[in-house]
Amino acid sequence: MVCKEWKLRIMFSKRISNLDELADYLLDSFASDKLVMLILDKVLLLLDNPFKYSREKLGKDKHGNSMFSIEVTGDIRILYSVDPEKLYSFHLGD
């Protein structure tokens, strides 16, 4: 599906509604600024096209949307699901 702009919903225990809040949350959660930048770079890639950069399809989430993961480092992956009809990419955390 071709989409000019994907919308992002980030699901953590703390309400995060934009990339600035995500960056602040990650800086508080991780000691390494380099790691935070790697995570944010991957999130920006996913906002561009969540299908293009996915490396692993994980099945379906509870709403029936396709779930994927993308590697940040060898130990850290971002899990996300995509609703192509509403053009939403859901990034899961915590």
Tab-separated table of C-alpha atoms in Angstrom:
chain	number	residue	atom	x	y	z
A	1	MET	CA	0.000	0.000	0.000
A	2	VAL	CA	1.278	3.453	-0.880
A	3	CYS	CA	0.821	6.031	1.842
A	4	LYS	CA	2.154	9.569	1.889
A	5	GLU	CA	2.131	9.847	5.667
A	6	TRP	CA	1.845	7.150	8.302
A	7	LYS	CA	0.469	8.065	11.719
A	8	LEU	CA	2.294	6.834	14.791
A	9	ARG	CA	0.785	5.563	18.023
A	10	ILE	CA	3.277	4.634	20.712
A	11	MET	CA	2.086	2.344	23.493
A	12	PHE	CA	3.958	2.577	26.780
A	13	SER	CA	2.752	2.725	30.369
A	14	LYS	CA	3.391	6.488	30.102
A	15	ARG	CA	1.354	8.434	27.542
A	16	ILE	CA	3.592	9.477	24.645
A	17	SER	CA	2.031	11.442	21.810
A	18	ASN	CA	4.964	12.643	19.683
A	19	LEU	CA	8.599	11.959	18.839
A	20	ASP	CA	9.921	14.587	21.275
A	21	GLU	CA	8.159	12.878	24.176
A	22	LEU	CA	9.469	9.528	22.955
A	23	ALA	CA	13.023	10.901	22.850
A	24	ASP	CA	12.691	12.259	26.412
A	25	TYR	CA	11.281	8.939	27.639
A	26	LEU	CA	14.088	6.970	25.984
A	27	LEU	CA	16.774	9.298	27.373
A	28	ASP	CA	15.354	8.709	30.862
A	29	SER	CA	15.173	4.933	30.284
A	30	PHE	CA	18.557	4.215	28.653
A	31	ALA	CA	22.012	5.313	29.785
A	32	SER	CA	23.450	5.434	26.262
A	33	ASP	CA	22.637	8.429	24.043
A	34	LYS	CA	23.931	6.419	21.084
A	35	LEU	CA	21.363	3.689	21.748
A	36	VAL	CA	18.570	6.264	21.977
A	37	MET	CA	19.630	7.693	18.606
A	38	LEU	CA	19.604	4.195	17.064
A	39	ILE	CA	16.072	3.599	18.366
A	40	LEU	CA	14.843	6.967	17.088
A	41	ASP	CA	16.459	6.344	13.689
A	42	LYS	CA	14.547	3.056	13.393
A	43	VAL	CA	11.278	4.728	14.413
A	44	LEU	CA	11.806	7.365	11.712
A	45	LEU	CA	12.418	4.619	9.134
A	46	LEU	CA	9.185	2.956	10.189
A	47	LEU	CA	7.299	6.226	9.847
A	48	ASP	CA	8.560	6.446	6.275
A	49	ASN	CA	7.302	2.952	5.385
A	50	PRO	CA	6.627	0.330	8.079
A	51	PHE	CA	6.632	-2.519	5.540
A	52	LYS	CA	9.898	-1.678	3.794
A	53	TYR	CA	12.191	-2.105	6.803
A	54	SER	CA	10.501	-4.986	8.613
A	55	ARG	CA	12.637	-8.095	8.872
A	56	GLU	CA	10.341	-10.499	10.664
A	57	LYS	CA	6.581	-11.021	10.464
A	58	LEU	CA	5.237	-12.160	13.827
A	59	GLY	CA	1.590	-12.944	13.055
A	60	LYS	CA	-1.385	-10.824	14.127
A	61	ASP	CA	-2.083	-8.571	17.108
A	62	LYS	CA	-5.315	-8.765	19.123
A	63	HIS	CA	-7.061	-6.519	16.559
A	64	GLY	CA	-6.043	-8.667	13.592
A	65	ASN	CA	-3.340	-6.280	12.336
A	66	SER	CA	-0.066	-7.711	11.024
A	67	MET	CA	2.783	-7.595	13.554
A	68	PHE	CA	6.432	-7.116	12.647
A	69	SER	CA	9.763	-6.478	14.319
A	70	ILE	CA	12.823	-4.497	13.319
A	71	GLU	CA	16.259	-4.921	14.868
A	72	VAL	CA	17.852	-1.957	16.647
A	73	THR	CA	20.820	-3.861	18.101
A	74	GLY	CA	21.501	-7.552	18.592
A	75	ASP	CA	19.532	-7.452	21.860
A	76	ILE	CA	16.896	-4.798	21.143
A	77	ARG	CA	14.049	-5.026	18.653
A	78	ILE	CA	11.062	-2.761	18.043
A	79	LEU	CA	7.792	-4.675	17.862
A	80	TYR	CA	5.019	-3.003	15.933
A	81	SER	CA	1.741	-3.667	14.197
A	82	VAL	CA	0.295	-1.916	11.183
A	83	ASP	CA	-3.294	-1.012	10.322
A	84	PRO	CA	-3.035	-0.306	6.568
A	85	GLU	CA	-6.675	0.773	6.247
A	86	LYS	CA	-6.315	3.591	8.780
A	87	LEU	CA	-2.628	4.185	7.939
A	88	TYR	CA	-1.496	3.670	11.531
A	89	SER	CA	1.687	2.085	12.752
A	90	PHE	CA	1.552	1.016	16.402
A	91	HIS	CA	4.870	0.755	18.240
A	92	LEU	CA	4.811	-1.313	21.367
A	93	GLY	CA	6.952	-0.741	24.411
A	94	ASP	CA	7.432	-1.402	28.108
